[in-house]
C-alpha positions as a printed NumPy array, in Angstrom:
array([[ -1.992, -36.751,  48.521],
       [  0.638, -34.564,  46.763],
       [  2.723, -37.789,  45.904],
       [ -0.339, -39.33 ,  44.377],
       [ -1.293, -36.389,  42.225],
       [  2.18 , -35.964,  41.107],
       [  2.342, -39.56 ,  39.885],
       [ -0.664, -39.455,  37.857],
       [ -0.091, -39.623,  34.103],
       [ -2.899, -38.367,  32.164],
       [ -4.016, -40.293,  29.01 ],
       [ -7.225, -41.283,  27.139],
       [ -8.216, -45.   ,  26.532],
       [ -7.731, -46.18 ,  22.883],
       [-10.59 , -46.245,  20.731],
       [-11.755, -49.311,  18.764],
       [ -9.923, -49.589,  15.408],
       [-11.848, -50.802,  12.613],
       [ -9.867, -49.921,   9.43 ],
       [ -6.432, -48.682,   8.045],
       [ -7.832, -45.301,   8.177],
       [ -8.954, -45.732,  11.748],
       [ -5.702, -47.251,  12.713],
       [ -3.75 , -44.164,  11.289],
       [ -6.182, -41.725,  13.437],
       [ -5.582, -43.866,  16.51 ],
       [ -1.762, -42.769,  16.343],
       [ -2.918, -39.395,  17.645],
       [ -1.514, -38.684,  20.967],
       [ -5.109, -38.727,  22.563],
       [ -5.578, -42.274,  21.406],
       [ -2.417, -44.275,  22.454],
       [ -1.349, -43.956,  25.914],
       [  2.311, -44.632,  25.055],
       [  2.813, -41.793,  22.695],
       [  2.249, -39.352,  25.419],
       [  4.78 , -38.584,  28.132],
       [  3.629, -36.082,  30.334],
       [  5.058, -35.974,  33.747],
       [  2.397, -34.044,  35.073],
       [  3.165, -32.03 ,  38.256],
       [  0.15 , -31.068,  39.897],
       [  0.358, -28.451,  42.764],
       [ -1.819, -29.038,  45.631],
       [ -3.861, -25.689,  46.015],
       [ -5.658, -26.745,  49.032],
       [ -6.578, -24.478,  51.75 ],
       [ -6.942, -26.826,  54.481],
       [ -6.909, -30.104,  52.803],
       [ -5.804, -32.736,  55.538],
       [ -2.176, -34.048,  54.617],
       [ -1.864, -37.672,  53.624],
       [ -5.133, -37.612,  51.8  ],
       [ -4.813, -40.299,  49.29 ],
       [ -8.386, -40.143,  47.519],
       [ -9.479, -38.116,  44.538],
       [-12.927, -38.113,  46.081],
       [-11.516, -36.703,  49.192],
       [-10.015, -33.862,  47.34 ],
       [-13.388, -33.303,  45.595],
       [-15.172, -33.001,  49.001],
       [-12.74 , -30.541,  50.353],
       [-13.459, -28.231,  47.414],
       [-10.031, -28.573,  45.798],
       [-11.113, -30.321,  42.605],
       [-14.294, -30.885,  41.067],
       [-13.605, -34.353,  40.328],
       [-11.513, -36.762,  38.194],
       [-12.379, -38.361,  34.902],
       [-11.733, -42.129,  34.979],
       [-11.733, -44.659,  32.243],
       [-13.523, -48.147,  32.79 ],
       [-10.398, -49.375,  34.595],
       [-10.689, -46.795,  37.365],
       [ -7.535, -45.07 ,  35.974],
       [ -7.595, -41.206,  36.45 ],
       [ -7.549, -39.713,  32.992],
       [ -8.129, -36.029,  33.623],
       [ -9.431, -33.403,  35.865],
       [-12.461, -30.993,  35.565],
       [-12.753, -27.212,  36.522],
       [-15.623, -26.553,  34.213],
       [-18.742, -28.581,  33.856],
       [-19.686, -30.503,  30.77 ],
       [-22.4  , -27.674,  29.977],
       [-19.44 , -25.185,  29.9  ],
       [-21.572, -22.814,  31.863],
       [-20.31 , -21.403,  35.072],
       [-21.721, -18.948,  37.505],
       [-19.005, -16.717,  38.962],
       [-19.936, -15.159,  42.215],
       [-19.118, -11.685,  43.362],
       [-17.136, -12.99 ,  46.24 ],
       [-13.353, -12.944,  45.798],
       [-13.119, -16.203,  47.701],
       [-15.122, -18.875,  45.793],
       [-16.234, -19.718,  42.5  ],
       [-19.438, -21.31 ,  42.488],
       [-20.05 , -24.042,  39.912],
       [-23.488, -25.891,  40.288],
       [-23.793, -26.591,  44.006],
       [-20.124, -26.751,  44.813],
       [-17.57 , -24.186,  45.766],
       [-14.058, -24.014,  44.523],
       [-11.653, -22.291,  46.572],
       [ -9.226, -20.151,  44.762],
       [ -6.633, -17.414,  45.367],
       [ -8.075, -13.973,  45.976],
       [ -6.498, -12.115,  43.222],
       [ -7.413, -14.669,  40.583],
       [-11.268, -13.68 ,  40.456],
       [-12.217, -10.866,  38.431],
       [-15.765,  -9.077,  38.533],
       [-17.684, -10.056,  35.499],
       [-20.901,  -9.327,  33.742],
       [-20.706, -12.352,  31.481],
       [-23.904, -14.385,  31.737],
       [-22.339, -17.592,  30.738],
       [-18.475, -18.255,  30.592],
       [-16.394, -20.854,  28.349],
       [-13.281, -22.461,  28.101],
       [-11.627, -20.49 ,  25.411],
       [ -8.454, -21.468,  23.437],
       [ -6.856, -19.135,  21.163],
       [ -4.695, -20.43 ,  18.664],
       [ -2.451, -17.93 ,  16.98 ],
       [  1.024, -17.567,  15.069],
       [  1.789, -14.372,  17.343],
       [  0.397, -12.775,  20.664],
       [  1.851,  -9.729,  21.915],
       [  4.204,  -8.957,  23.83 ],
       [  5.844, -12.381,  23.007],
       [  5.643, -12.044,  19.329],
       [  4.154,  -9.486,  17.153],
       [  4.407,  -8.276,  13.41 ],
       [  1.329,  -6.539,  13.173],
       [ -2.487,  -6.307,  14.143],
       [ -2.935, -10.132,  14.706],
       [ -0.488,  -9.944,  17.394],
       [ -2.242,  -7.057,  19.073],
       [ -5.639,  -8.615,  19.188],
       [ -4.376, -12.07 ,  20.474],
       [ -2.234, -10.15 ,  23.092],
       [ -5.293,  -8.206,  24.233],
       [ -8.683,  -9.675,  23.769],
       [ -7.899, -12.865,  25.584],
       [ -7.142, -10.575,  28.803],
       [-10.411,  -8.783,  28.219],
       [-12.421, -12.088,  28.024],
       [-10.55 , -13.367,  31.095],
       [-11.565, -10.289,  32.995],
       [-15.39 , -11.107,  32.156],
       [-14.956, -14.531,  33.966],
       [-13.93 , -16.801,  30.952],
       [-11.144, -19.38 ,  31.429],
       [ -8.812, -18.441,  28.653],
       [ -5.781, -20.081,  27.112],
       [ -3.646, -18.897,  24.137],
       [ -1.498, -21.204,  22.355],
       [  1.148, -19.839,  20.071],
       [  4.795, -20.874,  19.021],
       [  7.634, -20.32 ,  21.444],
       [  9.995, -18.389,  18.886],
       [ 13.801, -18.041,  19.858],
       [ 15.891, -16.013,  17.477],
       [ 18.948, -15.699,  19.664],
       [ 18.279, -12.036,  20.323],
       [ 16.9  ,  -9.845,  22.971],
       [ 13.276, -10.784,  22.049],
       [ 14.027, -14.376,  23.683],
       [ 13.739, -12.601,  27.023],
       [ 10.002, -12.022,  26.466],
       [  9.787, -15.862,  27.126],
       [ 11.778, -15.617,  30.375],
       [  8.631, -16.081,  32.523],
       [  7.361, -19.176,  30.731],
       [  8.024, -22.44 ,  32.419],
       [  8.682, -25.89 ,  31.043],
       [  5.472, -27.91 ,  32.059],
       [  7.544, -31.054,  31.641],
       [  4.803, -32.463,  29.168],
       [  5.826, -33.878,  25.828],
       [  3.295, -34.822,  23.185],
       [  4.131, -36.878,  19.902],
       [  2.375, -35.495,  16.895],
       [  2.207, -37.576,  13.398],
       [  2.522, -35.273,  10.554],
       [  4.803, -34.499,   7.568],
       [  5.595, -38.277,   7.29 ],
       [  6.934, -38.681,  10.734],
       [  6.407, -38.247,  14.444],
       [  7.322, -35.026,  15.923],
       [  7.729, -34.415,  19.593],
       [  6.681, -31.046,  21.004],
       [  6.972, -29.404,  24.543],
       [  4.732, -26.941,  26.554],
       [  5.877, -23.731,  28.202],
       [  3.426, -21.822,  30.311],
       [  3.067, -18.39 ,  31.938],
       [ -0.02 , -17.405,  33.905],
       [ -0.356, -13.606,  33.379],
       [ -3.14 , -10.987,  33.516],
       [ -5.71 , -14.093,  34.102],
       [ -4.723, -15.82 ,  30.922],
       [ -2.875, -19.135,  30.58 ],
       [ -0.161, -18.221,  27.915],
       [  0.822, -21.546,  26.488],
       [  3.964, -21.81 ,  24.098],
       [  4.498, -24.795,  21.832],
       [  8.36 , -25.73 ,  21.783],
       [  9.974, -27.303,  18.813],
       [ 13.257, -26.833,  17.019],
       [ 11.555, -25.375,  13.788],
       [ 10.575, -22.224,  16.183],
       [ 14.203, -21.685,  16.881],
       [ 15.721, -19.445,  14.215],
       [ 16.625, -15.784,  13.578],
       [ 14.02 , -13.759,  11.777],
       [ 10.358, -13.013,  12.599],
       [  7.6  , -15.674,  12.872],
       [  7.254, -16.128,   9.172],
       [ 10.624, -15.446,   7.55 ],
       [ 13.82 , -13.573,   7.566],
       [ 15.746, -11.29 ,   5.242],
       [ 15.686, -13.855,   2.388],
       [ 12.074, -14.201,   2.278],
       [  9.33 , -16.364,   3.891],
       [ 10.414, -19.874,   5.488],
       [ 10.148, -22.733,   3.289],
       [  8.594, -25.015,   5.961],
       [  5.885, -22.675,   7.495],
       [  3.37 , -25.146,   6.381],
       [  4.92 , -27.547,   8.636],
       [  5.646, -25.237,  11.463],
       [  1.924, -24.169,  11.9  ],
       [  0.551, -27.638,  11.128],
       [  2.581, -28.503,  14.196],
       [  1.083, -25.863,  16.045],
       [ -2.478, -26.787,  15.395],
       [ -1.805, -30.372,  16.306],
       [ -0.266, -29.323,  19.506],
       [ -3.035, -26.794,  20.411],
       [ -5.767, -29.349,  19.909],
       [ -3.854, -31.631,  22.517],
       [ -3.261, -28.77 ,  25.145],
       [ -6.72 , -28.759,  26.48 ],
       [ -6.611, -32.449,  27.146],
       [ -3.192, -32.904,  28.541],
       [ -2.04 , -29.681,  30.506],
       [ -3.114, -29.281,  33.966],
       [ -3.022, -25.578,  34.142],
       [ -3.428, -24.371,  37.778],
       [ -4.292, -28.018,  38.599],
       [ -6.97 , -28.65 ,  35.994],
       [ -7.214, -29.555,  32.452],
       [ -9.425, -27.327,  30.217],
       [-11.02 , -30.741,  28.995],
       [-12.977, -31.524,  25.82 ],
       [-15.672, -28.786,  26.17 ],
       [-13.722, -25.799,  24.673],
       [-14.38 , -23.219,  22.434],
       [-11.423, -22.893,  19.824],
       [-10.697, -19.554,  18.245],
       [ -8.424, -20.203,  15.195],
       [ -6.696, -16.993,  14.04 ],
       [ -5.937, -16.641,  10.235],
       [ -4.634, -19.686,   8.169],
       [ -1.797, -20.387,  10.627],
       [ -4.246, -21.791,  12.955],
       [ -6.787, -22.839,  10.131],
       [ -6.274, -26.773,  10.599],
       [ -7.778, -26.591,  14.036],
       [-11.344, -26.822,  13.126],
       [-10.336, -29.403,  10.385],
       [ -8.575, -31.575,  13.116],
       [-11.489, -31.302,  15.323],
       [-13.795, -32.622,  12.526],
       [-11.442, -35.268,  11.097],
       [ -9.16 , -36.436,  13.955],
       [-10.968, -36.314,  17.159],
       [-14.795, -36.268,  16.921],
       [-14.978, -39.747,  14.894],
       [-13.516, -40.976,  18.315],
       [-16.009, -39.026,  20.639],
       [-13.265, -36.529,  21.679],
       [-14.371, -32.842,  21.46 ],
       [-17.766, -33.879,  20.539],
       [-19.193, -30.873,  22.23 ],
       [-16.296, -28.552,  21.435],
       [-17.019, -25.638,  19.049],
       [-14.664, -23.642,  16.826],
       [-14.495, -20.099,  15.301],
       [-12.184, -19.014,  12.703],
       [-11.116, -15.395,  12.995],
       [-10.041, -13.729,   9.622],
       [ -7.664, -11.019,  10.179],
       [ -6.456, -10.859,   6.428],
       [ -8.13 , -12.959,   3.842],
       [ -5.299, -12.331,   1.449],
       [ -3.028, -14.728,   3.214],
       [ -4.394, -18.447,   2.938],
       [ -1.923, -21.119,   3.394],
       [ -1.806, -22.269,  -0.172],
       [  0.783, -25.124,  -0.996],
       [  0.947, -27.642,  -3.836],
       [ -1.613, -30.349,  -3.502],
       [  1.069, -33.109,  -2.965],
       [  1.522, -31.564,   0.552],
       [ -1.703, -32.81 ,   1.757],
       [ -0.023, -35.73 ,   3.287],
       [  1.872, -33.51 ,   5.554],
       [ -1.377, -32.551,   7.44 ],
       [ -1.889, -35.836,   9.32 ],
       [ -5.373, -36.119,   8.018],
       [ -7.425, -39.09 ,   6.599],
       [ -7.165, -39.133,   2.599],
       [-11.062, -38.736,   2.277],
       [-10.722, -35.28 ,   3.832],
       [ -8.748, -33.837,   0.83 ],
       [-11.888, -32.253,  -0.45 ],
       [-11.997, -29.886,   2.671],
       [ -8.919, -28.302,   1.848],
       [ -8.539, -29.104,  -2.122],
       [ -8.087, -25.919,  -4.085],
       [ -7.635, -25.263,  -7.814],
       [ -6.115, -21.887,  -9.288],
       [ -7.888, -20.277, -12.116],
       [ -6.293, -20.842, -15.386],
       [ -5.013, -17.413, -15.555],
       [ -3.024, -17.778, -12.278],
       [ -1.335, -20.946, -13.408],
       [  2.391, -20.988, -14.028],
       [  2.393, -22.851, -17.319],
       [  0.37 , -24.738, -19.802],
       [  0.595, -27.999, -18.234],
       [  0.079, -26.657, -14.703],
       [ -3.352, -28.159, -13.407],
       [ -3.515, -25.497, -10.602],
       [ -4.156, -28.094,  -7.923],
       [ -3.384, -27.156,  -4.5  ],
       [ -4.381, -27.371,  -0.857],
       [ -5.533, -24.017,   0.963],
       [ -5.568, -24.14 ,   4.837],
       [ -7.822, -21.33 ,   5.071],
       [-10.35 , -22.938,   2.864],
       [-10.405, -25.933,   5.189],
       [-11.016, -23.952,   8.058],
       [-14.074, -21.926,   6.433],
       [-15.497, -25.124,   5.27 ],
       [-15.207, -26.781,   9.116],
       [-15.507, -23.925,  11.421],
       [-18.724, -23.585,  13.388],
       [-18.786, -19.851,  12.772],
       [-16.507, -17.288,  10.979],
       [-15.59 , -14.002,  12.32 ],
       [-13.78 , -10.98 ,  10.725],
       [-12.405,  -7.867,  12.394],
       [-14.857,  -5.494,  11.41 ],
       [-18.45 ,  -5.497,  10.007],
       [-17.486,  -3.748,   6.706],
       [-14.838,  -6.579,   6.149],
       [-17.326,  -9.172,   6.715],
       [-19.299,  -7.997,   3.692],
       [-16.39 ,  -7.277,   1.667],
       [-14.966, -10.725,   1.76 ],
       [-18.177, -12.064,   0.268],
       [-17.699, -10.083,  -2.908],
       [-15.269, -11.115,  -5.971],
       [-13.231,  -7.892,  -5.279],
       [-12.574,  -8.707,  -1.596],
       [-13.129, -12.605,  -1.331],
       [ -9.595, -13.419,  -2.975],
       [-11.029, -16.477,  -4.505],
       [-13.036, -17.525,  -1.375],
       [-16.032, -15.018,  -1.88 ],
       [-18.277, -18.013,  -3.249],
       [-17.555, -20.183,  -0.333],
       [-17.939, -17.233,   2.122],
       [-21.342, -16.252,   0.374],
       [-22.601, -19.997,   0.892],
       [-21.779, -19.78 ,   4.783],
       [-23.005, -16.115,   4.886],
       [-25.437, -17.003,   7.744],
       [-22.511, -17.88 ,  10.081],
       [-20.278, -14.741,   9.13 ],
       [-20.002, -11.798,  11.547],
       [-17.56 ,  -9.011,  12.036],
       [-16.587,  -7.164,  15.347],
       [-14.306,  -4.171,  15.415],
       [-11.168,  -4.661,  17.097],
       [-10.401,  -2.843,  20.32 ],
       [ -7.078,  -1.34 ,  21.394],
       [ -5.136,  -1.364,  24.597],
       [ -6.147,   1.689,  26.367],
       [ -3.488,   1.562,  28.809],
       [ -0.757,   1.669,  26.037],
       [ -2.391,   4.188,  23.888],
       [ -3.341,   7.097,  26.405],
       [ -2.319,  10.408,  25.722],
       [ -2.747,  11.14 ,  29.461],
       [ -0.018,   8.695,  30.549],
       [  1.901,   7.619,  27.337],
       [  5.701,   7.324,  28.292],
       [  6.683,   7.861,  24.636],
       [  5.384,  11.535,  24.18 ],
       [  6.829,  14.431,  25.581],
       [  3.881,  16.089,  26.924],
       [  0.502,  14.604,  28.374],
       [ -2.981,  15.836,  27.507],
       [ -6.59 ,  14.928,  27.814],
       [ -9.991,  15.761,  26.494],
       [-10.374,  18.194,  29.29 ],
       [ -7.048,  20.087,  28.659],
       [ -5.588,  19.674,  25.111],
       [ -2.614,  22.026,  25.484],
       [ -0.193,  19.043,  25.524],
       [ -1.164,  18.378,  22.159],
       [  0.538,  21.459,  20.72 ],
       [  3.401,  20.839,  22.819],
       [  3.811,  17.112,  21.293],
       [  3.307,  18.799,  17.89 ],
       [  6.039,  21.369,  18.41 ],
       [  8.582,  18.576,  19.795],
       [  7.881,  16.577,  16.769],
       [  8.682,  19.273,  14.492],
       [ 11.89 ,  19.917,  16.589],
       [ 12.812,  16.09 ,  16.56 ],
       [ 12.32 ,  15.826,  12.767],
       [ 14.129,  19.046,  11.955],
       [ 11.275,  20.789,  10.522],
       [ 10.151,  24.479,  10.836],
       [  8.535,  25.021,  14.156],
       [  5.134,  26.155,  13.341],
       [  2.232,  25.077,  15.589],
       [ -0.704,  26.443,  13.296],
       [  0.592,  24.732,  10.063],
       [ -1.522,  21.523,   9.398],
       [  0.619,  18.471,   9.983],
       [ -0.294,  15.226,   8.284],
       [  1.057,  11.757,   9.265],
       [  1.318,   8.3  ,   7.885],
       [  2.315,   5.108,   9.871],
       [  2.456,   1.819,   8.206],
       [  3.855,  -0.717,   5.604],
       [  5.091,   0.734,   2.332],
       [  3.165,  -1.531,   0.151],
       [  0.381,  -1.778,  -2.376],
       [ -2.256,  -2.672,   0.154],
       [ -1.717,   0.533,   2.121],
       [ -2.137,   2.881,  -0.978],
       [  1.426,   4.114,  -1.064],
       [  1.202,   4.384,  -4.759],
       [ -1.69 ,   6.728,  -4.456],
       [  0.34 ,   8.829,  -1.9  ],
       [  3.211,   8.865,  -4.29 ],
       [  1.27 ,  10.241,  -6.99 ],
       [ -0.489,  12.872,  -4.692],
       [  2.283,  14.2  ,  -2.625],
       [  3.709,  16.688,  -5.065],
       [  0.239,  18.475,  -5.427],
       [ -0.27 ,  18.152,  -1.683],
       [  3.064,  19.895,  -0.816],
       [  2.032,  22.716,  -2.925],
       [  0.107,  23.546,  -0.051],
       [  1.214,  24.971,   3.153],
       [  1.59 ,  21.761,   5.064],
       [  4.073,  19.519,   6.652],
       [  3.829,  15.771,   6.036],
       [  5.603,  12.854,   7.959],
       [  5.778,   9.159,   7.116],
       [  6.791,   6.259,   9.04 ],
       [  7.321,   2.794,   7.688],
       [  9.163,   0.503,   5.687],
       [  8.416,  -2.258,   2.852],
       [  9.13 ,  -2.093,  -0.827],
       [ 12.432,  -0.586,  -1.692],
       [ 10.906,   1.692,  -4.583],
       [  8.824,   3.386,  -1.77 ],
       [ 11.534,   3.598,   0.643],
       [ 13.787,   5.283,  -2.027],
       [ 10.787,   7.605,  -2.903],
       [ 10.639,   8.796,   0.535],
       [ 14.293,   9.713,   0.833],
       [ 14.091,  11.562,  -2.514],
       [ 10.868,  13.371,  -1.499],
       [ 12.407,  14.577,   1.584],
       [ 15.401,  15.967,  -0.12 ],
       [ 13.231,  17.823,  -2.496],
       [ 10.846,  19.332,   0.116],
       [ 13.321,  19.756,   2.854],
       [ 10.885,  22.037,   4.941],
       [  7.659,  20.293,   4.306],
       [  8.388,  16.421,   4.213],
       [ 10.042,  13.84 ,   6.38 ],
       [ 10.232,  10.002,   5.687],
       [ 11.432,   7.688,   8.322],
       [ 12.376,   4.363,   6.889],
       [ 11.875,   1.713,   9.396],
       [  9.555,   1.077,  12.368],
       [ 10.02 ,   2.587,  15.701],
       [  7.344,   2.16 ,  18.395],
       [  8.242,   5.413,  20.407],
       [  8.301,   7.398,  17.115],
       [  5.013,   6.157,  16.028],
       [  3.331,   7.193,  19.382],
       [  5.021,  10.817,  18.92 ],
       [  3.648,  10.97 ,  15.256],
       [  0.224,  10.205,  16.528],
       [  0.192,  12.748,  19.298],
       [  1.832,  15.255,  17.281],
       [  0.17 ,  15.356,  14.119],
       [ -3.27 ,  17.026,  13.334],
       [ -4.342,  14.527,  10.566],
       [ -3.477,  10.951,   9.971],
       [ -3.685,   9.728,   6.396],
       [ -4.663,   6.074,   5.595],
       [ -5.717,   5.311,   1.865],
       [ -5.638,   1.448,   2.151],
       [ -6.772,  -0.379,  -0.665],
       [ -8.389,  -2.789,   1.81 ],
       [ -8.245,  -2.824,   5.573],
       [ -9.759,  -5.804,   7.594],
       [ -9.855,  -3.535,  10.561],
       [ -6.956,  -1.122,  10.93 ],
       [ -5.595,   0.259,  14.383],
       [ -3.895,   3.339,  13.555],
       [ -7.076,   5.171,  12.978],
       [ -8.283,   3.962,  16.352],
       [ -4.952,   5.176,  17.865],
       [ -5.3  ,   8.599,  16.214],
       [ -8.737,   9.445,  17.415],
       [ -7.726,   8.371,  20.923],
       [ -5.019,  11.   ,  20.547],
       [ -7.182,  13.678,  19.12 ],
       [ -5.603,  13.28 ,  15.797],
       [ -8.227,  13.372,  12.741],
       [ -8.006,  10.468,  10.4  ],
       [ -8.542,  10.823,   6.587],
       [ -9.104,   7.252,   5.388],
       [-10.281,   5.376,   2.274],
       [-13.704,   4.073,   3.473],
       [-12.871,   0.513,   3.354],
       [-13.413,  -2.361,   5.829],
       [-12.815,  -1.42 ,   9.246],
       [-11.793,   2.1  ,   8.165],
       [-15.252,   2.769,   6.785],
       [-16.689,   1.261,  10.126],
       [-14.938,   3.154,  12.5  ],
       [-14.058,   6.72 ,  10.686],
       [-17.521,   8.72 ,  10.256],
       [-17.336,  11.544,   7.814],
       [-17.697,  15.124,   9.377],
       [-21.167,  16.532,   8.673],
       [-21.155,  20.214,   9.873],
       [-24.889,  20.652,   9.701],
       [-25.916,  17.523,  11.889],
       [-27.086,  17.592,  15.579],
       [-28.561,  21.276,  15.199],
       [-25.417,  22.641,  13.814],
       [-23.013,  21.101,  16.192],
       [-21.822,  18.619,  13.787],
       [-21.038,  14.746,  13.885],
       [-18.488,  12.545,  12.676],
       [-14.967,  11.557,  13.576],
       [-13.042,  12.335,  10.241],
       [-13.198,  11.889,   6.658],
       [-13.767,   8.89 ,   4.457],
       [-13.283,   8.997,   0.776],
       [-14.117,   6.903,  -2.229],
       [-13.073,   5.848,  -4.777],
       [ -9.546,   5.119,  -4.189],
       [ -8.05 ,   7.701,  -6.371],
       [ -5.589,  10.475,  -6.216],
       [ -8.038,  12.984,  -6.712],
       [-10.404,  11.629,  -4.055],
       [ -7.848,  11.524,  -1.555],
       [ -6.399,  14.93 ,  -2.251],
       [-10.107,  16.397,  -2.129],
       [-10.599,  14.725,   1.284],
       [ -7.205,  16.052,   2.651],
       [ -7.824,  19.638,   1.226],
       [-11.308,  19.755,   3.255],
       [ -9.674,  18.605,   6.329],
       [ -6.823,  21.205,   6.036],
       [ -9.526,  23.867,   5.398],
       [-11.635,  22.878,   8.313],
       [ -8.479,  22.788,  10.578],
       [ -7.427,  26.457,   9.306],
       [-10.779,  28.165,   9.387],
       [-13.211,  26.335,  11.629],
       [-11.579,  25.644,  14.784],
       [-14.8  ,  24.963,  16.774],
       [-15.722,  22.366,  14.303],
       [-12.19 ,  20.801,  14.502],
       [-12.36 ,  20.686,  18.267],
       [-15.577,  18.732,  17.911],
       [-13.942,  16.249,  15.724],
       [-11.17 ,  15.705,  18.19 ],
       [-13.595,  15.428,  21.02 ],
       [-15.997,  12.881,  19.322],
       [-12.877,  10.853,  18.276],
       [-11.256,  10.934,  21.865],
       [-14.664,   9.873,  23.314],
       [-15.108,   6.959,  21.189],
       [-15.369,   3.632,  22.902],
       [-12.45 ,   1.53 ,  21.556],
       [-11.888,  -0.678,  24.458],
       [-11.429,  -4.398,  24.153],
       [-14.086,  -4.948,  27.076],
       [-16.687,  -3.448,  24.434],
       [-15.597,  -6.029,  21.917],
       [-15.355,  -8.658,  24.217],
       [-19.271,  -8.291,  24.874],
       [-19.957,  -8.811,  21.18 ],
       [-17.64 , -11.806,  21.225],
       [-19.746, -13.262,  23.782],
       [-22.772, -13.102,  21.512],
       [-21.238, -15.039,  19.003],
       [-19.781, -17.626,  21.362],
       [-23.612, -18.243,  22.443],
       [-24.539, -18.469,  18.575],
       [-21.818, -21.049,  18.23 ],
       [-23.258, -23.395,  20.81 ],
       [-26.88 , -23.176,  19.831],
       [-26.175, -25.267,  16.477],
       [-24.684, -28.781,  16.752],
       [-20.838, -28.941,  15.936],
       [-19.538, -29.399,  12.337],
       [-19.634, -33.028,  11.127],
       [-18.684, -34.283,   7.92 ]])
């Protein structure tokens, strides 16, 4: 039987071709058998299957596979683990998963206790996923949320590029093995071949798309000279490959099949909903699939000249979904027509639902101030727009076990926090003063993070008896300002240019106050880390910052107080300084109120499981309505 399974080549029958456009679409790898070269190596996962069995039906009867999909000729075209409805009842037994009336035997350690009512085949498509690749919050989300969903019983695949930059980071992909599956993709005026690597970790199938365009020094998007000029091509390739992965990859012996729920994260994955609608559904493929676009930062939309539309591998008639025209004031010269293609716009048009990473941001993106030119489109689809606040990795960010901080502490015993503060002061060369209010900032040094507001307010702030430490990198003018301010206020200010994970943990644990004056913040993670560590956030009340940080009210709850920090508006130097002064005064003179602020922040449920439950509700809504069709 093993020989039979290893010799199977998974393919899909060729659809009828009725026009030149159809003929072009038929060149996709799901349509023509000879374009797919997948040497599928299915491992027999039997626990007692008779040797020498040569029938797929025998395998099914023995509980090893649910069954084989065949074309009209009787050839095997795929295998199914999840039924067509997508609904799976997961038993409490650690020996079997019950699907319908059949039992599939699985390894004991692969079953997680779950409270999910309905489970789905979920495919995350993302440009980064920690710990394999990460430049910010997107990597954190796509590295943690899939694990939380898998723990609740869903079958989860994450598809991202296999970045190799010739440095130590390459070791992060060491556990991913070549699936010996090659898929050919038509885009950018040619045919590209991609490979798939796979690692099964923490209950999730981590799939990495391999192509030479992902093998270069730098981060996922650029290097010291700026953004890569072929990013549109690189992420177009990712989207095509991600749509093929559920059809061709027999992960654990079974393909995910067509009945998937795709989560397309930011513009890099924005072509996925468009491809489902334009390339697959016209041929009856993915007709029951759904797609959700997740916006982590609307400011980045994947906009390129209109002439690049032909690079996407889409029919000409779908140009309108991605077509974009810049307003007159944003054009480069008088003869510039402003015509462009906008990948994120295409995703917002064709996705079944739209998610942002906080409730506040889901409203802000429908306003002219926060919509970055897409507010009218988002307003027109407001009925399918929701916001869910991100969670955090509670094992990595845990003051009772954090390997990066010098002393551990907890809600029951906060003495270690003072020790962390003293150790931070020693490390930075500041006067050791446990009672001096210590303010921290961690983030990029750019306009979005409100660094100009910090710059204008710091001279006045440092007239008070405080210490201020900043960690970050970005625009050179702000890096130079940090160095100059440190030289001027040697006993009060420290600026660490660059980014260092252990130092970020020690600043979070050692400071009393975390400052985040961001102009806009889709979710924000540093304020969640701070509250987890008993550090009180002072934030501009925008987006996720306004959702997660509740302003302190000392008179609420019969005088016991409520709130976890301070949110200020508008974003001005004066508003920021007023909020900081109130926080500093509370720290100095109202110790019991300050302990209450710390306690409520540390008790806040910022787990990914909490967020996963809310995601499941949106999944249900996505399947209530029919999928998008043109």
